[in-house]
CSV table of C-alpha atoms and ligand atoms in Angstrom, one decimal:
chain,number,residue,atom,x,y,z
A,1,UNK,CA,-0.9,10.5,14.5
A,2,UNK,CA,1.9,9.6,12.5
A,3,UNK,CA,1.8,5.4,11.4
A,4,UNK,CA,5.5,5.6,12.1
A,5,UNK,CA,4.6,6.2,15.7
A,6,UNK,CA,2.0,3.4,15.7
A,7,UNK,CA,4.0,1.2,14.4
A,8,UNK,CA,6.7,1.6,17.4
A,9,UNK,CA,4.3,2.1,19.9
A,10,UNK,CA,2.0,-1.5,18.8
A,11,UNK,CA,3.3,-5.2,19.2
A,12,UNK,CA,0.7,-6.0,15.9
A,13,UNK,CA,-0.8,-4.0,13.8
A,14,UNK,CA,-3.5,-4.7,10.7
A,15,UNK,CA,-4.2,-1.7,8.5
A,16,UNK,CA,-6.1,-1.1,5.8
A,17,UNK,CA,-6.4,0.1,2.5
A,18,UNK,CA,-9.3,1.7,0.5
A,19,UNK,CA,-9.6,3.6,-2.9
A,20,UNK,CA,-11.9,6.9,-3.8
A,21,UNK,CA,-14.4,7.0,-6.0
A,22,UNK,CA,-13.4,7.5,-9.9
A,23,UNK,CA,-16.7,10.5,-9.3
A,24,UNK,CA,-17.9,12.3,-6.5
A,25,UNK,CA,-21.5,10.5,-7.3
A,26,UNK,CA,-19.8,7.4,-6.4
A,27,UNK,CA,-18.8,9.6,-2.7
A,28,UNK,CA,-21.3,8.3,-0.3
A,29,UNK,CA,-21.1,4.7,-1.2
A,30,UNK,CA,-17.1,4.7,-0.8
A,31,UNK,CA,-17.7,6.6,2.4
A,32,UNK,CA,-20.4,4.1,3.8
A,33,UNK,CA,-18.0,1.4,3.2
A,34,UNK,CA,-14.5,2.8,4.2
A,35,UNK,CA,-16.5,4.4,7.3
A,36,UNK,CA,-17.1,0.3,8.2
A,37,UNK,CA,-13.9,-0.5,7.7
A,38,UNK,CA,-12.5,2.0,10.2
A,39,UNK,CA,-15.3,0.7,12.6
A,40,UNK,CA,-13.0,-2.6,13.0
A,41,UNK,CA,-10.3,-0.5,14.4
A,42,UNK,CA,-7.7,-1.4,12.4
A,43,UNK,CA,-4.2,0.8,13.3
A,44,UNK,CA,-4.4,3.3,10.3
A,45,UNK,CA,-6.1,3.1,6.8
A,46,UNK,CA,-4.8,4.1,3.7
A,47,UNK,CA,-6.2,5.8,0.6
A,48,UNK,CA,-4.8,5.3,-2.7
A,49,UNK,CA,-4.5,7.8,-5.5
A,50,UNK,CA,-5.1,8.3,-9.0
A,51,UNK,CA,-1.9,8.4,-11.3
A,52,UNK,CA,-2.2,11.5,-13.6
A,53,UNK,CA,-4.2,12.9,-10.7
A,54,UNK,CA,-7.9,11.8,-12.1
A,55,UNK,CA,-9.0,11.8,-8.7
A,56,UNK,CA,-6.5,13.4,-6.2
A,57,UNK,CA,-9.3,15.9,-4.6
A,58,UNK,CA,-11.8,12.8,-4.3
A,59,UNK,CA,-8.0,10.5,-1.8
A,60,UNK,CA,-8.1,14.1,0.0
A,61,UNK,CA,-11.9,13.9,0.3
A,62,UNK,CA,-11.8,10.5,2.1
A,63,UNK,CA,-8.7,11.0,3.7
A,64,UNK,CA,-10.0,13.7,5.8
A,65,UNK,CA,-13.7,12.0,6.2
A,66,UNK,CA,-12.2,9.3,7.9
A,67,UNK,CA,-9.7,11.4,10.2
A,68,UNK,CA,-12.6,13.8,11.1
A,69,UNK,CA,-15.6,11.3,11.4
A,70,UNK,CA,-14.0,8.4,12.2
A,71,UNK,CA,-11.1,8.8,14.1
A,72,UNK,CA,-9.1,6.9,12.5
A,73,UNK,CA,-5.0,7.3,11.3
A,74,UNK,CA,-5.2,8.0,7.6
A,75,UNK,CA,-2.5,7.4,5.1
A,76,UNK,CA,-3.3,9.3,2.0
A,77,UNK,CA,-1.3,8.1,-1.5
A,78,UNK,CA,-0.1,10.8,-3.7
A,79,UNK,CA,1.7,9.7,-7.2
A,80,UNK,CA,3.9,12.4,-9.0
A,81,UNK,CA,3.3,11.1,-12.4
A,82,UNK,CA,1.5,14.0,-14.2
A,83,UNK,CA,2.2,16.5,-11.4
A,84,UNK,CA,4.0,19.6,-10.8
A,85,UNK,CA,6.0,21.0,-7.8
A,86,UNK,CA,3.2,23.5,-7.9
A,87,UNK,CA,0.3,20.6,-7.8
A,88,UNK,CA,2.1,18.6,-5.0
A,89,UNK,CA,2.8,21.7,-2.9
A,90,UNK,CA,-0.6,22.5,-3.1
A,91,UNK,CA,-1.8,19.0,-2.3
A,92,UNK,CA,0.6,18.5,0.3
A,93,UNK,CA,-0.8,22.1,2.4
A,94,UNK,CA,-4.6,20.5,1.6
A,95,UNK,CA,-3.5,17.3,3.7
A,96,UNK,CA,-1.9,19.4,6.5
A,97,UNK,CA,-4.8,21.5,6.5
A,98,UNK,CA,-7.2,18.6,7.3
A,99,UNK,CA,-5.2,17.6,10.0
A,100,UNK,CA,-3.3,14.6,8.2
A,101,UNK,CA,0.4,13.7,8.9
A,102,UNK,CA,1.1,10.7,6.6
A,103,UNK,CA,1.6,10.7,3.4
A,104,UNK,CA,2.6,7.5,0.5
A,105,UNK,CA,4.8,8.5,-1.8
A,106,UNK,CA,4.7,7.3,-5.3
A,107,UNK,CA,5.7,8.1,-8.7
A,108,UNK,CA,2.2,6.1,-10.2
A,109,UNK,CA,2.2,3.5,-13.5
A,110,UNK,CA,3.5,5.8,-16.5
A,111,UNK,CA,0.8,7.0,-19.0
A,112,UNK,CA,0.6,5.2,-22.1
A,113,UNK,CA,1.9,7.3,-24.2
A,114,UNK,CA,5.0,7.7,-22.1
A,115,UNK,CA,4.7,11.4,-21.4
A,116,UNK,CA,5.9,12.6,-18.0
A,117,UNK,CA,5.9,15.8,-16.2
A,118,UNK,CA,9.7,16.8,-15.7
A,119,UNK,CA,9.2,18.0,-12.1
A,120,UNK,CA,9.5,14.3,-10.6
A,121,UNK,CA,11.0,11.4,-12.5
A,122,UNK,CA,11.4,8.7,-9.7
A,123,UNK,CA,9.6,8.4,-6.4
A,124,UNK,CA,12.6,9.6,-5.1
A,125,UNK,CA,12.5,13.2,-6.3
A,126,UNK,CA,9.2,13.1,-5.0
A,127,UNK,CA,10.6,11.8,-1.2
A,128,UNK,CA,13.1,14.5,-1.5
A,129,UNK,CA,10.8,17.6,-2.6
A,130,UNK,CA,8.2,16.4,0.2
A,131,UNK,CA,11.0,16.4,3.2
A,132,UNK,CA,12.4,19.3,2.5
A,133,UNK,CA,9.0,21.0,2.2
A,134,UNK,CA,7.7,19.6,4.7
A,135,UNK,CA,10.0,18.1,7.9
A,136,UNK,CA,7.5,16.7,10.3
A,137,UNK,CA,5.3,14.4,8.0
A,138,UNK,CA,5.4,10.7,7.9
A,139,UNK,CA,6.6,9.0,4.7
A,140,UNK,CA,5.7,5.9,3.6
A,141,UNK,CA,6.6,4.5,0.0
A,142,UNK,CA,6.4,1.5,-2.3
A,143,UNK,CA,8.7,-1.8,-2.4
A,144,UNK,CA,8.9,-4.9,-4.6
A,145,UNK,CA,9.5,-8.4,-2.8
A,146,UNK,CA,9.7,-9.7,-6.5
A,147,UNK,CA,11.7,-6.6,-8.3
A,148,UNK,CA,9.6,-3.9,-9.7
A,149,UNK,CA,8.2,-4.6,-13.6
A,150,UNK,CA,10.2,-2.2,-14.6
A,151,UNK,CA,13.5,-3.2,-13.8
A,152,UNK,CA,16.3,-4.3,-15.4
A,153,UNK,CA,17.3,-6.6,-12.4
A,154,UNK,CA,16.6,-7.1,-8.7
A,155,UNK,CA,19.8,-5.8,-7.8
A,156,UNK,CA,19.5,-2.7,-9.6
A,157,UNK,CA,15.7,-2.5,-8.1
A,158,UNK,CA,16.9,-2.5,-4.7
A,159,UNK,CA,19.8,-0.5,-5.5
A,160,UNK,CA,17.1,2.1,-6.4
A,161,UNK,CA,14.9,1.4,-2.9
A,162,UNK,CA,18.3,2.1,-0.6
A,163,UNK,CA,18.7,5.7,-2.5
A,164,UNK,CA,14.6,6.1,-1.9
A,165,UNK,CA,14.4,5.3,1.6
A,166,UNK,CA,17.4,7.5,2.4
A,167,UNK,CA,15.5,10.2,1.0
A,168,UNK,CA,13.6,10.4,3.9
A,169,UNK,CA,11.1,7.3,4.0
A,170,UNK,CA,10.2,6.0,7.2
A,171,UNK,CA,8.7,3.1,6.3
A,172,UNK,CA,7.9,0.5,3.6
A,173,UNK,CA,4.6,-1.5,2.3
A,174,UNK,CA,5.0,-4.2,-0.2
A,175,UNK,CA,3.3,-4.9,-3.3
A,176,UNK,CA,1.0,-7.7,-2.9
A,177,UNK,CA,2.8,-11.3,-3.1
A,178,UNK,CA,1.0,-14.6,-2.5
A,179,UNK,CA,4.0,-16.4,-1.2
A,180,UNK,CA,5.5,-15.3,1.7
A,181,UNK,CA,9.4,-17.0,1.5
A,182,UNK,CA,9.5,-14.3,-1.3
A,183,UNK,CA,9.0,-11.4,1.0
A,184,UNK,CA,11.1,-13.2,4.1
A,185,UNK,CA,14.3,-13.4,1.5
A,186,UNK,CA,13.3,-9.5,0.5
A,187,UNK,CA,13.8,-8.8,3.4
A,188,UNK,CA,16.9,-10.3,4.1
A,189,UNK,CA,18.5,-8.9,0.9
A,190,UNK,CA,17.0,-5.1,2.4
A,191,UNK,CA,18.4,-5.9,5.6
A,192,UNK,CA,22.0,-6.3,3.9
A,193,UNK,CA,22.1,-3.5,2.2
A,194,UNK,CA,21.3,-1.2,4.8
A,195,UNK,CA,17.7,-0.4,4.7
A,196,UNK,CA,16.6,-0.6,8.6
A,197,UNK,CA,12.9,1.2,8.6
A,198,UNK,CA,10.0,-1.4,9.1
A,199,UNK,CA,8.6,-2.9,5.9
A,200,UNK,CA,4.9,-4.0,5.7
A,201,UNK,CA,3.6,-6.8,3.7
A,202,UNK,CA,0.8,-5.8,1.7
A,203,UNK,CA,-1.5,-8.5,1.5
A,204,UNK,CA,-4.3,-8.8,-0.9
A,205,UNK,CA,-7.2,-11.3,-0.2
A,206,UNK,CA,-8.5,-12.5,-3.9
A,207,UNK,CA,-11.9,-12.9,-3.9
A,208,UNK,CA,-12.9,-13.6,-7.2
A,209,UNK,CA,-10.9,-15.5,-9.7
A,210,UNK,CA,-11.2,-12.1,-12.3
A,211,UNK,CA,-9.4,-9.8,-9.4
A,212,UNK,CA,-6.6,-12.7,-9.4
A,213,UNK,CA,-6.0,-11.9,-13.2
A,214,UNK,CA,-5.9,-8.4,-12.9
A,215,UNK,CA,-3.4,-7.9,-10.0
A,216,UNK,CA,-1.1,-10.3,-11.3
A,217,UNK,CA,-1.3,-8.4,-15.3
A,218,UNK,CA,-0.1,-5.6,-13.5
A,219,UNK,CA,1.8,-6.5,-11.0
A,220,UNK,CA,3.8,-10.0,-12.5
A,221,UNK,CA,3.4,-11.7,-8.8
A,222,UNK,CA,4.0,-15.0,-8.6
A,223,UNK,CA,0.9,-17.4,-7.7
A,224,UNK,CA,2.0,-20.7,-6.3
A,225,UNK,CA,0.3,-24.2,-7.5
A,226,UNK,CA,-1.4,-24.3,-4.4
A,227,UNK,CA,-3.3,-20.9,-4.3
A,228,UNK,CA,-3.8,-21.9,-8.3
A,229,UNK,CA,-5.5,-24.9,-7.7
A,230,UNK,CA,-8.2,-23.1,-5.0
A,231,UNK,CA,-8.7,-20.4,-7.9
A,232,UNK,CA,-9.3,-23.3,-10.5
A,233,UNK,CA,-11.4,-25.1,-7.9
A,234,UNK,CA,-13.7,-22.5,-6.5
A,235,UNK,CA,-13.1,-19.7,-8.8
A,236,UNK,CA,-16.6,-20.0,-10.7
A,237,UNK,CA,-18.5,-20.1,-7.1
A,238,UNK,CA,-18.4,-16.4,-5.9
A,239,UNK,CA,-19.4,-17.5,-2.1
A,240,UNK,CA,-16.6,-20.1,-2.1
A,241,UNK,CA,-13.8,-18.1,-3.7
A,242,UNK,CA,-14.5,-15.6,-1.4
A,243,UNK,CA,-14.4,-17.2,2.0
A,244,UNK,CA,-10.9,-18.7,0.2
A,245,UNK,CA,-9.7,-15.6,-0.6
A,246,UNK,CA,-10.2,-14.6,2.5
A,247,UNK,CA,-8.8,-17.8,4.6
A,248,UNK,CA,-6.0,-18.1,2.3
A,249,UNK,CA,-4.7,-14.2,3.1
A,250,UNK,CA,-5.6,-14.8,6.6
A,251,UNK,CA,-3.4,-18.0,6.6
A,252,UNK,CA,-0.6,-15.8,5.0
A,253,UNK,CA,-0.6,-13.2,7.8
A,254,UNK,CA,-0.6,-16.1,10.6
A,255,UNK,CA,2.6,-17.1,9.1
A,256,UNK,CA,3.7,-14.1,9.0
A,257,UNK,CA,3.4,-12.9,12.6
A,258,UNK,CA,4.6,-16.3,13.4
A,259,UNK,CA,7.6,-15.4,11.9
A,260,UNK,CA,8.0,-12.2,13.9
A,261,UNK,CA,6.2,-9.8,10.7
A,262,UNK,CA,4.4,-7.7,13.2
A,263,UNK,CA,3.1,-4.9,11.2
A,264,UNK,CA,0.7,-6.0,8.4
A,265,UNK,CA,-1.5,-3.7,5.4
A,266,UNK,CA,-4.3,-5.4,4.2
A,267,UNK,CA,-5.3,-4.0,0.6
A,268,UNK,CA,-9.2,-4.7,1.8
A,269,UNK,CA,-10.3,-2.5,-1.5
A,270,UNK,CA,-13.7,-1.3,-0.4
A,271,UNK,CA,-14.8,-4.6,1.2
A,272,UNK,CA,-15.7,-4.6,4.9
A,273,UNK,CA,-16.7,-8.2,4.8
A,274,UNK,CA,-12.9,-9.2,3.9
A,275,UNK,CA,-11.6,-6.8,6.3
A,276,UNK,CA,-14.6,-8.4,9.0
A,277,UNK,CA,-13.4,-11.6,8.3
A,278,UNK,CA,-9.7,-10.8,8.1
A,279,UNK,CA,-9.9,-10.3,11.1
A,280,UNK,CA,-12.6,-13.1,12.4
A,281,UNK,CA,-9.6,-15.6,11.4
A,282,UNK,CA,-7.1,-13.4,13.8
A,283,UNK,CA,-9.4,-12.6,16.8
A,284,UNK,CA,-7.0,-15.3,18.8
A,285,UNK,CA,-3.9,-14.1,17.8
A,286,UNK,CA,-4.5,-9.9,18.1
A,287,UNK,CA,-5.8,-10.3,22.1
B,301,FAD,C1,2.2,-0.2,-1.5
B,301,FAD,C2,1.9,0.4,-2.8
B,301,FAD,C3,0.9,1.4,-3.0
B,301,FAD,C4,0.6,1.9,-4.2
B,301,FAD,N1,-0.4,2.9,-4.3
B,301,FAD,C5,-0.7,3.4,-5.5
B,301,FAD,C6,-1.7,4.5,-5.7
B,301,FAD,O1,-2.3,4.9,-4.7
B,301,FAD,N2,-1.9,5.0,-6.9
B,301,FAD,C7,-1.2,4.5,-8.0
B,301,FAD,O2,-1.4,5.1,-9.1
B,301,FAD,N3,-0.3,3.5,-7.9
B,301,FAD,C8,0.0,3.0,-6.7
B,301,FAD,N4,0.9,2.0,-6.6
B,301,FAD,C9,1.6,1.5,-7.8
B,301,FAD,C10,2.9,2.3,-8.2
B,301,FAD,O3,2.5,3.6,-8.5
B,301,FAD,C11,3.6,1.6,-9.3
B,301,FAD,O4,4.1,0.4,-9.0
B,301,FAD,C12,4.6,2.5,-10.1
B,301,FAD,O5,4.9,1.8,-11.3
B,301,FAD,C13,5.9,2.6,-9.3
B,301,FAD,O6,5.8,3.5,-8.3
B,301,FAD,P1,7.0,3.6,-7.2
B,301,FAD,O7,6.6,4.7,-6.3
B,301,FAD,O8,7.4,2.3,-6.7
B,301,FAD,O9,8.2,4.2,-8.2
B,301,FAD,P2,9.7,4.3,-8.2
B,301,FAD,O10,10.3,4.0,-6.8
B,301,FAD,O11,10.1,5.5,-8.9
B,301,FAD,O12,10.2,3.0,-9.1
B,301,FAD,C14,9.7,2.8,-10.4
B,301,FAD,C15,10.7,2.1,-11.2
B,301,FAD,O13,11.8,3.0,-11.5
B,301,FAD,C16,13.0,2.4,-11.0
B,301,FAD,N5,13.8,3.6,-10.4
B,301,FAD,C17,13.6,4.1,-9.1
B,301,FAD,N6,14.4,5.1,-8.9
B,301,FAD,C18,15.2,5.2,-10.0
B,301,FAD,C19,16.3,6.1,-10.4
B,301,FAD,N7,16.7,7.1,-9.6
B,301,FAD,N8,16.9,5.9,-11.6
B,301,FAD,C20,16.4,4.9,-12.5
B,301,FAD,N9,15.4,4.0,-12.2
B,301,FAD,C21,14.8,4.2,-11.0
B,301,FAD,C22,12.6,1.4,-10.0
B,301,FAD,O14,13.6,0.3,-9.9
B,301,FAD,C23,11.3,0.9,-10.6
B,301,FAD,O15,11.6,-0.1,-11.6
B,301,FAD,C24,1.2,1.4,-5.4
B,301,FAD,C25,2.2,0.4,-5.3
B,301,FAD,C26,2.5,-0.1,-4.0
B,301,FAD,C27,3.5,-1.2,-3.9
């Protein structure tokens, strides 16, 4: 099914998100754990990608293991950094082929040394090679609440989502942000300039004080004082950060259904105990 259909056919809607295995030995284990996961039901997962491609087969791999075995919508990622019109073509027939009809499309972190395929520069020329290859499938792609690292400015950042999402997107997930007035006046300032399709926060639950280091290096999200202060208090009990992590993202999405967000991705990153008790926090509010 296509997760632009869900998301018009559901009031609320979790989803979430799960990565492959950097080598097929580490297959089963990511399986076992995405396959629990989809056992909560959630409205579709997604699968990220590789930049550069280092493990595109192993996204498809999952993908389709969790369409075919577990029923479940899947949302494959697939970056055009590193890739030819050749590579995506083929990758884009391999999805269809196991019965997928989403895909996220994203241009993937540069390389270090700066060297990029010519096929795809932006995610845009990506959006615009996959619909006209390919009119039926869903489109998601990737916003910025805060601007992208990147950019020069969050004008010229949103400047760049309008022409992206007029490309052919249907809908939007966020990069992780840990204060959610930031995404409310994002979406405001999309809502201005045009862009109409829904827009899901993506919220990521921190569950050790290490993971909040990494995602803010590469991401440049804000942390408020007050999530700072739980990190600095429980961060060096692994138990306690993690039921934190897990109440404080929970807290987040609360806020932001009650604030009429009704479609929410949860980046759950291989953990079916932070998706479990995701959820255990919601059970009221999803009936
Ligand atoms: C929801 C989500 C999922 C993600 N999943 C993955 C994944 O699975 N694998 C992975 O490797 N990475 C993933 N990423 C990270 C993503 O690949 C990086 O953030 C990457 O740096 C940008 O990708 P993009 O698709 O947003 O690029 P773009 O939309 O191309 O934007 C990148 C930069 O270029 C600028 N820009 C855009 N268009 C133009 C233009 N026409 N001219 C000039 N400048 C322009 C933008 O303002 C921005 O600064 C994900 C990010 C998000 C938010």
């Amino acid at each position: 099914m296509k997760v632009i259909d869900i998301l018009k056919q559901n009031d609320i809607t979790i989803s979430f998100e799960v990565f492959p295995p950097k080598k097929q030995e580490g297959m089963e284990g990511v399986l076992e754990a995405a396959g629990a996961i989809a056992a909560l039901k959630p409205a579709f997962m997604s699968v990220t990608y590789g930049a550069g491609g280092s493990t595109s087969r192993l996204t498809t791999e999952v993908a389709a293991s969790l369409y075919e075995k577990n029923r479940v919508t899947v949302l494959p990622h697939l970056t055009c950094v590193g890739e030819t019109r050749a590579t995506i073509h083929e990758h884009l027939e391999e999805l269809r082929a196991s019965g997928l009809d989403n895909v996220m499309a994203l241009r993937g972190d540069l390389p270090k040394d700066g060297r990029q395929n010519k096929d795809y520069e932006h995610a845009v020329d990506l959006i615009r090679d996959i619909r006209s290859y390919d009119k039926e499938i869903c489109i998601g792609a990737a916003c910025y609440p805060e601007g992208h690292v990147e950019s020069a400015s969050r004008s010229e950042d949103l400047k760049y989502l309008k022409e992206k999402v007029d490309a052919g997107v249907d809908f939007l997930t966020t990069q992780m942000f840990f204060d959610n007035d930031l995404f409310y006046r994002f979406l405001w300032q999309i809502r201005e300039i045009g862009i109409t399709v829904p827009v899901l926060p993506g919220i990521m639950p921190i569950t050790n004080a290490r993971q909040l280091g990494r995602s803010v290096e590469l991401s440049g999200t804000h942390v408020p004082e007050r999530f700072l202060a739980i990190v600095d208090r429980f961060g060096g009990n692994p138990d306690a950060m993690k039921q934190a992590g897990i109440v404080y993202a929970a807290a987040q999405i609360i806020d932001l259904i009650a604030n009429d967000v009704r479609h929410i991705h949860v980046y759950s990153m291989n953990k079916p105990e932070v998706a479990a008790g995701i959820l255990a926090n919601l059970s009221e509010l999803l009936k």
